[in-house]
C-alpha cells in the first residue's frame, strides 16, 4: 500500500520524470498550494508558424495543475478532462505557468492554470478536472 508523499518527494518525482525532462520544463517554485514552472522556448517546441506549439501549452497547463493538486492532496492524480484557450502567440523567451485549485473534493478536483510570458502577457488559460488516486485505488 502506498503512503502519502511529502512536498519534497512530490517535487522530485516530477523533476525525475523523463517526459518532464525531455520538455525542458523547470520548477521555479514548489510548495504546498504554490507551484510555478517555466520553459525556455527552443526551436523544437515551435510549430510550422514559428510560434509555441499548442501541445506545449497543454503539457505545461496539465503539469502545473497536477503538480499543484499533488502538493495539497499528497496523493497521485490523473487528468479526466482538460480545456485550453489559446490567447496569444509566443515565439521565444521564457514562459511561466501557475495553477489554482477551484474545488477540491475527496475523489475529484477542479483546477485552473495560466501561462504567461516574461512580461506577464497572458498566452493561454486552461482548466482541468482531475481524479484523486487514493491508496489502494487504480487510476
PDB file of C-alpha atoms in Angstrom:
ATOM      1  CA  UNK A   1       0.000   0.000   0.000  1.00  0.00           C
ATOM      2  CA  UNK A   2       1.350   3.454  -0.933  1.00  0.00           C
ATOM      3  CA  UNK A   3       1.789   6.175   1.656  1.00  0.00           C
ATOM      4  CA  UNK A   4       1.306   9.918   1.333  1.00  0.00           C
ATOM      5  CA  UNK A   5       4.336  11.723  -0.062  1.00  0.00           C
ATOM      6  CA  UNK A   6       5.750  14.954   1.288  1.00  0.00           C
ATOM      7  CA  UNK A   7       6.204  18.042  -0.890  1.00  0.00           C
ATOM      8  CA  UNK A   8       9.926  17.386  -1.491  1.00  0.00           C
ATOM      9  CA  UNK A   9       9.234  13.838  -2.678  1.00  0.00           C
ATOM     10  CA  UNK A  10       6.432  15.048  -4.960  1.00  0.00           C
ATOM     11  CA  UNK A  11       8.700  17.721  -6.467  1.00  0.00           C
ATOM     12  CA  UNK A  12      11.467  15.173  -7.018  1.00  0.00           C
ATOM     13  CA  UNK A  13       9.033  12.748  -8.714  1.00  0.00           C
ATOM     14  CA  UNK A  14       8.261  15.409 -11.325  1.00  0.00           C
ATOM     15  CA  UNK A  15      11.867  16.519 -11.770  1.00  0.00           C
ATOM     16  CA  UNK A  16      12.896  12.899 -12.392  1.00  0.00           C
ATOM     17  CA  UNK A  17      10.085  12.244 -14.879  1.00  0.00           C
ATOM     18  CA  UNK A  18      11.590  11.508 -18.324  1.00  0.00           C
ATOM     19  CA  UNK A  19       8.887  13.491 -20.198  1.00  0.00           C
ATOM     20  CA  UNK A  20       9.231  16.489 -17.854  1.00  0.00           C
ATOM     21  CA  UNK A  21      12.984  16.474 -18.506  1.00  0.00           C
ATOM     22  CA  UNK A  22      12.530  15.960 -22.262  1.00  0.00           C
ATOM     23  CA  UNK A  23      10.250  19.004 -22.475  1.00  0.00           C
ATOM     24  CA  UNK A  24      12.852  21.150 -20.713  1.00  0.00           C
ATOM     25  CA  UNK A  25      10.429  22.318 -18.031  1.00  0.00           C
ATOM     26  CA  UNK A  26      11.943  23.669 -14.817  1.00  0.00           C
ATOM     27  CA  UNK A  27      10.377  24.227 -11.423  1.00  0.00           C
ATOM     28  CA  UNK A  28      10.635  27.841 -10.275  1.00  0.00           C
ATOM     29  CA  UNK A  29       8.697  27.378  -7.036  1.00  0.00           C
ATOM     30  CA  UNK A  30       7.206  24.277  -5.407  1.00  0.00           C
ATOM     31  CA  UNK A  31       5.492  24.455  -2.040  1.00  0.00           C
ATOM     32  CA  UNK A  32       2.149  23.306  -0.744  1.00  0.00           C
ATOM     33  CA  UNK A  33      -0.535  25.192  -2.722  1.00  0.00           C
ATOM     34  CA  UNK A  34       2.022  27.263  -4.664  1.00  0.00           C
ATOM     35  CA  UNK A  35       3.649  25.928  -7.827  1.00  0.00           C
ATOM     36  CA  UNK A  36       5.285  27.809 -10.687  1.00  0.00           C
ATOM     37  CA  UNK A  37       7.091  26.241 -13.638  1.00  0.00           C
ATOM     38  CA  UNK A  38       8.925  27.696 -16.610  1.00  0.00           C
ATOM     39  CA  UNK A  39      10.113  26.725 -20.052  1.00  0.00           C
ATOM     40  CA  UNK A  40      12.893  28.342 -22.035  1.00  0.00           C
ATOM     41  CA  UNK A  41      11.493  28.159 -25.555  1.00  0.00           C
ATOM     42  CA  UNK A  42      13.707  26.359 -28.044  1.00  0.00           C
ATOM     43  CA  UNK A  43      13.185  25.717 -31.742  1.00  0.00           C
ATOM     44  CA  UNK A  44      11.877  22.173 -31.139  1.00  0.00           C
ATOM     45  CA  UNK A  45       8.763  23.491 -29.304  1.00  0.00           C
ATOM     46  CA  UNK A  46       7.690  25.751 -32.188  1.00  0.00           C
ATOM     47  CA  UNK A  47       5.017  24.859 -34.734  1.00  0.00           C
ATOM     48  CA  UNK A  48       5.067  25.413 -38.527  1.00  0.00           C
ATOM     49  CA  UNK A  49       4.100  29.074 -37.948  1.00  0.00           C
ATOM     50  CA  UNK A  50       7.177  29.635 -35.786  1.00  0.00           C
ATOM     51  CA  UNK A  51       5.121  30.051 -32.598  1.00  0.00           C
ATOM     52  CA  UNK A  52       4.846  27.919 -29.494  1.00  0.00           C
ATOM     53  CA  UNK A  53       3.050  24.674 -30.330  1.00  0.00           C
ATOM     54  CA  UNK A  54      -0.359  24.230 -28.672  1.00  0.00           C
ATOM     55  CA  UNK A  55       0.683  20.855 -27.334  1.00  0.00           C
ATOM     56  CA  UNK A  56       3.364  22.562 -25.257  1.00  0.00           C
ATOM     57  CA  UNK A  57       0.734  24.847 -23.738  1.00  0.00           C
ATOM     58  CA  UNK A  58      -1.383  21.778 -22.970  1.00  0.00           C
ATOM     59  CA  UNK A  59       1.563  19.961 -21.405  1.00  0.00           C
ATOM     60  CA  UNK A  60       2.552  22.876 -19.195  1.00  0.00           C
ATOM     61  CA  UNK A  61      -1.020  23.504 -18.050  1.00  0.00           C
ATOM     62  CA  UNK A  62      -1.565  19.815 -17.287  1.00  0.00           C
ATOM     63  CA  UNK A  63       1.698  19.633 -15.361  1.00  0.00           C
ATOM     64  CA  UNK A  64       1.199  22.779 -13.292  1.00  0.00           C
ATOM     65  CA  UNK A  65      -2.369  21.846 -12.362  1.00  0.00           C
ATOM     66  CA  UNK A  66      -1.418  18.281 -11.436  1.00  0.00           C
ATOM     67  CA  UNK A  67       1.654  19.417  -9.506  1.00  0.00           C
ATOM     68  CA  UNK A  68      -0.365  21.943  -7.533  1.00  0.00           C
ATOM     69  CA  UNK A  69      -3.059  19.387  -6.754  1.00  0.00           C
ATOM     70  CA  UNK A  70      -0.491  16.845  -5.584  1.00  0.00           C
ATOM     71  CA  UNK A  71       1.253  19.465  -3.422  1.00  0.00           C
ATOM     72  CA  UNK A  72      -2.009  19.885  -1.491  1.00  0.00           C
ATOM     73  CA  UNK A  73      -3.593  16.404  -1.616  1.00  0.00           C
ATOM     74  CA  UNK A  74      -0.318  14.474  -1.154  1.00  0.00           C
ATOM     75  CA  UNK A  75      -1.726  11.758  -3.386  1.00  0.00           C
ATOM     76  CA  UNK A  76      -1.448  10.789  -7.037  1.00  0.00           C
ATOM     77  CA  UNK A  77      -3.921  12.132  -9.559  1.00  0.00           C
ATOM     78  CA  UNK A  78      -4.939  11.649 -13.184  1.00  0.00           C
ATOM     79  CA  UNK A  79      -6.385  14.126 -15.640  1.00  0.00           C
ATOM     80  CA  UNK A  80     -10.011  13.377 -16.542  1.00  0.00           C
ATOM     81  CA  UNK A  81     -10.681  16.408 -18.732  1.00  0.00           C
ATOM     82  CA  UNK A  82      -8.753  19.422 -19.961  1.00  0.00           C
ATOM     83  CA  UNK A  83      -9.765  22.578 -21.798  1.00  0.00           C
ATOM     84  CA  UNK A  84      -7.424  25.249 -23.163  1.00  0.00           C
ATOM     85  CA  UNK A  85      -7.919  28.720 -24.554  1.00  0.00           C
ATOM     86  CA  UNK A  86      -5.022  29.928 -26.707  1.00  0.00           C
ATOM     87  CA  UNK A  87      -4.940  33.699 -26.294  1.00  0.00           C
ATOM     88  CA  UNK A  88      -1.687  34.989 -27.822  1.00  0.00           C
ATOM     89  CA  UNK A  89       1.238  33.569 -29.792  1.00  0.00           C
ATOM     90  CA  UNK A  90       4.773  33.395 -28.458  1.00  0.00           C
ATOM     91  CA  UNK A  91       7.936  32.994 -30.484  1.00  0.00           C
ATOM     92  CA  UNK A  92      10.712  32.928 -27.898  1.00  0.00           C
ATOM     93  CA  UNK A  93      11.972  33.632 -24.421  1.00  0.00           C
ATOM     94  CA  UNK A  94      10.767  32.111 -21.196  1.00  0.00           C
ATOM     95  CA  UNK A  95       7.182  31.244 -20.411  1.00  0.00           C
ATOM     96  CA  UNK A  96       5.714  30.575 -16.969  1.00  0.00           C
ATOM     97  CA  UNK A  97       2.738  28.540 -15.759  1.00  0.00           C
ATOM     98  CA  UNK A  98       0.866  28.718 -12.475  1.00  0.00           C
ATOM     99  CA  UNK A  99      -2.247  26.947 -11.251  1.00  0.00           C
ATOM    100  CA  UNK A 100      -5.146  27.388  -8.891  1.00  0.00           C
ATOM    101  CA  UNK A 101      -7.473  24.932  -7.178  1.00  0.00           C
ATOM    102  CA  UNK A 102     -11.092  25.855  -7.836  1.00  0.00           C
ATOM    103  CA  UNK A 103     -12.646  22.983  -5.884  1.00  0.00           C
ATOM    104  CA  UNK A 104     -11.088  20.032  -4.103  1.00  0.00           C
ATOM    105  CA  UNK A 105     -13.212  17.033  -3.192  1.00  0.00           C
ATOM    106  CA  UNK A 106     -12.288  13.579  -1.951  1.00  0.00           C
ATOM    107  CA  UNK A 107     -12.316  11.950  -5.407  1.00  0.00           C
ATOM    108  CA  UNK A 108     -12.117  14.867  -7.867  1.00  0.00           C
ATOM    109  CA  UNK A 109     -10.639  18.326  -8.150  1.00  0.00           C
ATOM    110  CA  UNK A 110     -11.339  21.206 -10.488  1.00  0.00           C
ATOM    111  CA  UNK A 111      -8.279  23.201 -11.438  1.00  0.00           C
ATOM    112  CA  UNK A 112      -7.278  26.243 -13.453  1.00  0.00           C
ATOM    113  CA  UNK A 113      -3.953  27.335 -14.927  1.00  0.00           C
ATOM    114  CA  UNK A 114      -2.370  30.192 -16.833  1.00  0.00           C
ATOM    115  CA  UNK A 115       0.703  30.589 -19.000  1.00  0.00           C
ATOM    116  CA  UNK A 116       2.366  33.994 -19.267  1.00  0.00           C
ATOM    117  CA  UNK A 117       5.488  35.301 -20.935  1.00  0.00           C
ATOM    118  CA  UNK A 118       8.293  37.059 -19.029  1.00  0.00           C
ATOM    119  CA  UNK A 119       6.489  40.416 -19.404  1.00  0.00           C
ATOM    120  CA  UNK A 120       3.313  38.975 -17.865  1.00  0.00           C
ATOM    121  CA  UNK A 121       1.310  38.743 -21.101  1.00  0.00           C
ATOM    122  CA  UNK A 122      -1.337  36.021 -20.867  1.00  0.00           C
ATOM    123  CA  UNK A 123      -0.660  33.413 -23.578  1.00  0.00           C
ATOM    124  CA  UNK A 124      -3.022  30.594 -22.622  1.00  0.00           C
ATOM    125  CA  UNK A 125      -5.526  29.694 -19.949  1.00  0.00           C
ATOM    126  CA  UNK A 126      -6.837  26.256 -19.145  1.00  0.00           C
ATOM    127  CA  UNK A 127      -8.981  24.276 -16.794  1.00  0.00           C
ATOM    128  CA  UNK A 128      -8.880  20.661 -15.807  1.00  0.00           C
ATOM    129  CA  UNK A 129     -10.769  18.013 -13.901  1.00  0.00           C
ATOM    130  CA  UNK A 130      -8.598  15.549 -12.022  1.00  0.00           C
ATOM    131  CA  UNK A 131      -9.280  12.247 -10.291  1.00  0.00           C
ATOM    132  CA  UNK A 132      -7.507  11.806  -6.982  1.00  0.00           C
ATOM    133  CA  UNK A 133      -5.996   8.337  -6.724  1.00  0.00           C
ATOM    134  CA  UNK A 134      -6.154   7.286  -3.090  1.00  0.00           C
ATOM    135  CA  UNK A 135      -4.181   4.428  -1.542  1.00  0.00           C
ATOM    136  CA  UNK A 136      -5.286   1.084  -2.923  1.00  0.00           C
ATOM    137  CA  UNK A 137      -7.042   2.542  -5.981  1.00  0.00           C
ATOM    138  CA  UNK A 138      -6.122   2.146  -9.618  1.00  0.00           C
ATOM    139  CA  UNK A 139      -6.421   5.059 -11.989  1.00  0.00           C
TER     140      UNK A 139
END
